[in-house]
Amino acid sequence: MVNFEIARKRMVQEQLVGRGITTPRLLDVFQKVPRHLFVQEAMAVQAYSDGPLPIGEKQTISQPYIVALMTDLLELTSKDHVLEIGTGSGYQTAILASLVRRVWTIERIRPLAMQARKVLDTLHLLNVNIKVGDGTLGWPEEGPFDAILVTAGAPAIPETLAAQLVPGGRLVIPVGDEANQTLLRIRKAADGTLSQETGIGCRFVPLIGQQGWQLNS
């Protein structure tokens, strides 16, 4: 029988610290959030392995390191209001909710949103608002946001999401074709101009929506 606490410690030390993730507050959250609750029961023993896992509906829970890296790039504070595009399993949502004041998250697939809500409620993460819809359009009535995280690969940076950042806000998003993307961090200056930093290569499921990939593409 797997000792999940030991598995989490090993994951943090080998997969995160071992690859240069050193932010103490972030590592502490990864040590506490039970990743195995966000995967199907039959997959729980693999929850802390060094890779993505299927969660149904042709979607995945990202590799722990990628979740940590993208979160780290957001440079979050405890006062931040964050928008997440692609709730998926809810694991990334739980990480964010443990670090910031409030999270708004959008999921296109209703059964995933419902399951994520169930697990988040079990963990008493009550600072999360979830809705089912087109994440590429953002959540303008709740914005602007200090940070926006997109957990699916986009063909380009959705203008609607960039518009929903506060001055000084950060957007982290994988951009590329449907097979391979590059992780980007976008910063919004006080005058509204955007600057871009290029990160590592990555592979995500496609971002579906009006400002993403079309469902039949």
Short mmCIF file of C-alpha atoms in Angstrom, two decimals:
data_model
loop_
_atom_site.label_atom_id
_atom_site.label_comp_id
_atom_site.label_asym_id
_atom_site.label_seq_id
_atom_site.Cartn_x
_atom_site.Cartn_y
_atom_site.Cartn_z
CA MET A 1 0.00 0.00 0.00
CA VAL A 2 1.34 3.41 -1.00
CA ASN A 3 2.16 5.91 1.73
CA PHE A 4 0.97 9.07 -0.01
CA GLU A 5 2.69 11.44 2.43
CA ILE A 6 6.05 9.85 1.71
CA ALA A 7 5.26 9.85 -2.02
CA ARG A 8 4.51 13.60 -1.86
CA LYS A 9 7.79 14.32 -0.05
CA ARG A 10 9.71 12.36 -2.67
CA MET A 11 7.86 14.16 -5.46
CA VAL A 12 8.72 17.57 -4.01
CA GLN A 13 12.39 16.77 -3.45
CA GLU A 14 13.12 14.85 -6.64
CA GLN A 15 10.80 16.40 -9.20
CA LEU A 16 10.50 20.00 -8.00
CA VAL A 17 13.54 20.92 -5.92
CA GLY A 18 15.68 18.69 -8.11
CA ARG A 19 14.66 20.76 -11.16
CA GLY A 20 15.17 24.16 -9.60
CA ILE A 21 11.82 24.98 -7.98
CA THR A 22 12.92 26.64 -4.72
CA THR A 23 10.10 29.00 -3.63
CA PRO A 24 9.46 27.84 -0.02
CA ARG A 25 5.77 28.79 0.06
CA LEU A 26 5.13 26.92 -3.18
CA LEU A 27 6.99 23.78 -2.07
CA ASP A 28 5.03 23.79 1.19
CA VAL A 29 1.72 23.78 -0.69
CA PHE A 30 2.82 20.92 -2.95
CA GLN A 31 3.76 18.98 0.18
CA LYS A 32 0.24 19.42 1.58
CA VAL A 33 -2.18 19.11 -1.38
CA PRO A 34 -3.17 15.43 -1.86
CA ARG A 35 -2.69 14.95 -5.61
CA HIS A 36 -3.99 11.37 -5.42
CA LEU A 37 -7.51 12.66 -4.70
CA PHE A 38 -7.60 14.38 -8.09
CA VAL A 39 -7.10 11.24 -10.19
CA GLN A 40 -9.30 8.21 -10.73
CA GLU A 41 -9.07 5.76 -7.84
CA ALA A 42 -7.39 3.13 -10.01
CA MET A 43 -4.65 5.65 -10.87
CA ALA A 44 -4.02 6.85 -7.30
CA VAL A 45 -0.83 4.81 -6.88
CA GLN A 46 0.62 6.69 -9.88
CA ALA A 47 -0.50 10.15 -8.74
CA TYR A 48 2.98 11.28 -7.65
CA SER A 49 4.82 9.86 -10.64
CA ASP A 50 6.87 12.13 -12.88
CA GLY A 51 4.40 12.59 -15.71
CA PRO A 52 0.84 13.48 -16.72
CA LEU A 53 -2.06 11.11 -16.14
CA PRO A 54 -5.43 10.71 -17.90
CA ILE A 55 -8.48 11.99 -15.98
CA GLY A 56 -11.17 11.06 -18.50
CA GLU A 57 -12.92 13.10 -21.21
CA LYS A 58 -9.63 12.99 -23.21
CA GLN A 59 -8.04 15.33 -20.66
CA THR A 60 -5.02 14.97 -18.37
CA ILE A 61 -3.64 16.08 -15.02
CA SER A 62 -0.31 17.73 -15.76
CA GLN A 63 3.08 16.49 -14.60
CA PRO A 64 3.81 17.84 -11.07
CA TYR A 65 6.85 19.78 -12.26
CA ILE A 66 4.86 21.58 -14.96
CA VAL A 67 2.15 22.51 -12.43
CA ALA A 68 4.86 23.86 -10.11
CA LEU A 69 6.74 25.71 -12.85
CA MET A 70 3.65 27.45 -14.22
CA THR A 71 2.54 28.42 -10.73
CA ASP A 72 6.00 29.74 -9.89
CA LEU A 73 6.04 31.86 -13.05
CA LEU A 74 2.87 33.64 -11.89
CA GLU A 75 4.77 35.20 -8.95
CA LEU A 76 1.71 34.96 -6.72
CA THR A 77 1.02 36.73 -3.46
CA SER A 78 -1.57 35.86 -0.82
CA LYS A 79 -3.67 38.89 -1.85
CA ASP A 80 -3.95 37.98 -5.54
CA HIS A 81 -7.13 37.30 -7.48
CA VAL A 82 -6.39 34.63 -10.11
CA LEU A 83 -8.20 33.34 -13.18
CA GLU A 84 -7.52 29.76 -14.30
CA ILE A 85 -8.53 28.57 -17.77
CA GLY A 86 -9.06 24.80 -17.78
CA THR A 87 -10.02 23.45 -14.36
CA GLY A 88 -9.48 19.85 -15.41
CA SER A 89 -9.00 17.62 -12.38
CA GLY A 90 -8.89 20.62 -10.04
CA TYR A 91 -5.34 19.89 -8.81
CA GLN A 92 -3.83 23.05 -10.26
CA THR A 93 -6.86 24.92 -8.91
CA ALA A 94 -6.17 23.57 -5.42
CA ILE A 95 -2.53 24.67 -5.62
CA LEU A 96 -3.60 28.18 -6.64
CA ALA A 97 -6.35 28.37 -4.02
CA SER A 98 -3.81 27.47 -1.32
CA LEU A 99 -1.62 30.40 -2.35
CA VAL A 100 -3.95 33.31 -3.16
CA ARG A 101 -7.05 35.11 -1.92
CA ARG A 102 -9.48 33.86 -4.57
CA VAL A 103 -9.51 31.75 -7.72
CA TRP A 104 -11.99 31.90 -10.60
CA THR A 105 -11.69 28.86 -12.84
CA ILE A 106 -13.44 27.94 -16.09
CA GLU A 107 -13.88 24.40 -17.42
CA ARG A 108 -15.41 23.53 -20.80
CA ILE A 109 -16.42 19.97 -19.81
CA ARG A 110 -19.17 19.84 -17.20
CA PRO A 111 -18.42 16.42 -15.62
CA LEU A 112 -14.82 17.52 -14.94
CA ALA A 113 -16.00 20.78 -13.39
CA MET A 114 -18.44 18.91 -11.13
CA GLN A 115 -15.82 16.39 -10.01
CA ALA A 116 -13.27 19.13 -9.35
CA ARG A 117 -15.80 21.03 -7.25
CA LYS A 118 -16.47 17.92 -5.21
CA VAL A 119 -12.80 17.34 -4.38
CA LEU A 120 -12.11 21.03 -3.67
CA ASP A 121 -15.07 21.09 -1.27
CA THR A 122 -13.74 17.96 0.45
CA LEU A 123 -10.48 19.83 1.04
CA HIS A 124 -12.40 22.88 2.31
CA LEU A 125 -10.96 25.10 -0.42
CA LEU A 126 -13.88 27.49 -0.42
CA ASN A 127 -12.15 30.43 -2.14
CA VAL A 128 -12.79 28.94 -5.60
CA ASN A 129 -15.51 29.89 -8.08
CA ILE A 130 -16.03 27.42 -10.94
CA LYS A 131 -18.12 27.88 -14.05
CA VAL A 132 -18.64 25.82 -17.19
CA GLY A 133 -17.98 27.72 -20.38
CA ASP A 134 -15.52 28.99 -23.00
CA GLY A 135 -12.35 29.79 -21.12
CA THR A 136 -10.84 31.72 -24.03
CA LEU A 137 -13.34 34.50 -23.28
CA GLY A 138 -12.24 34.75 -19.66
CA TRP A 139 -14.52 35.99 -16.87
CA PRO A 140 -14.74 39.75 -17.51
CA GLU A 141 -17.44 40.44 -14.94
CA GLU A 142 -15.08 39.23 -12.18
CA GLY A 143 -11.90 40.81 -13.52
CA PRO A 144 -9.45 42.32 -13.83
CA PHE A 145 -7.11 39.69 -12.40
CA ASP A 146 -3.63 39.85 -10.90
CA ALA A 147 -2.68 36.66 -12.70
CA ILE A 148 -4.15 34.34 -15.33
CA LEU A 149 -3.07 30.74 -15.88
CA VAL A 150 -4.03 28.81 -19.01
CA THR A 151 -3.66 25.03 -18.71
CA ALA A 152 -4.18 24.15 -22.39
CA GLY A 153 -2.23 24.89 -25.56
CA ALA A 154 -3.33 27.94 -27.53
CA PRO A 155 -2.57 28.90 -31.16
CA ALA A 156 -1.97 32.49 -29.99
CA ILE A 157 -2.44 34.64 -26.90
CA PRO A 158 -6.19 35.30 -26.53
CA GLU A 159 -6.69 39.08 -26.58
CA THR A 160 -9.66 38.76 -24.25
CA LEU A 161 -7.47 37.23 -21.53
CA ALA A 162 -4.70 39.83 -21.86
CA ALA A 163 -7.38 42.53 -21.57
CA GLN A 164 -8.51 41.07 -18.23
CA LEU A 165 -5.11 41.54 -16.54
CA VAL A 166 -4.51 44.39 -14.10
CA PRO A 167 -1.53 46.66 -14.83
CA GLY A 168 1.41 44.64 -13.56
CA GLY A 169 -0.51 41.40 -14.09
CA ARG A 170 0.98 38.15 -15.37
CA LEU A 171 -0.40 35.64 -17.86
CA VAL A 172 1.21 32.20 -18.20
CA ILE A 173 0.13 30.22 -21.26
CA PRO A 174 1.43 27.47 -23.59
CA VAL A 175 1.37 28.73 -27.20
CA GLY A 176 2.13 26.81 -30.39
CA ASP A 177 0.54 24.23 -32.65
CA GLU A 178 -1.68 21.38 -31.48
CA ALA A 179 1.26 19.01 -30.99
CA ASN A 180 3.92 21.19 -29.36
CA GLN A 181 3.89 24.50 -27.54
CA THR A 182 6.24 26.92 -25.79
CA LEU A 183 5.46 28.20 -22.30
CA LEU A 184 5.11 31.99 -22.31
CA ARG A 185 4.84 34.57 -19.54
CA ILE A 186 3.14 37.81 -20.52
CA ARG A 187 3.43 40.92 -18.36
CA LYS A 188 1.12 43.91 -18.63
CA ALA A 189 2.75 47.28 -18.03
CA ALA A 190 1.09 50.25 -16.35
CA ASP A 191 0.32 51.74 -19.78
CA GLY A 192 -1.29 48.49 -20.96
CA THR A 193 1.53 47.32 -23.22
CA LEU A 194 2.45 43.64 -23.11
CA SER A 195 5.92 42.10 -22.85
CA GLN A 196 6.68 38.44 -23.43
CA GLU A 197 9.16 35.99 -21.91
CA THR A 198 9.79 32.61 -23.52
CA GLY A 199 10.13 29.47 -21.43
CA ILE A 200 10.40 25.74 -21.99
CA GLY A 201 8.82 23.58 -24.66
CA CYS A 202 5.75 21.64 -23.53
CA ARG A 203 2.76 19.61 -24.71
CA PHE A 204 -0.79 20.34 -23.55
CA VAL A 205 -4.25 19.36 -24.70
CA PRO A 206 -5.68 21.99 -27.10
CA LEU A 207 -7.36 25.12 -25.77
CA ILE A 208 -10.84 24.91 -27.31
CA GLY A 209 -12.90 28.05 -27.79
CA GLN A 210 -13.63 31.18 -29.80
CA GLN A 211 -10.07 32.46 -29.29
CA GLY A 212 -8.43 29.04 -29.28
CA TRP A 213 -8.67 25.92 -31.42
CA GLN A 214 -12.00 24.93 -32.91
CA LEU A 215 -13.49 21.67 -31.61
CA ASN A 216 -13.24 20.01 -35.03
CA SER A 217 -9.77 21.37 -35.91
#
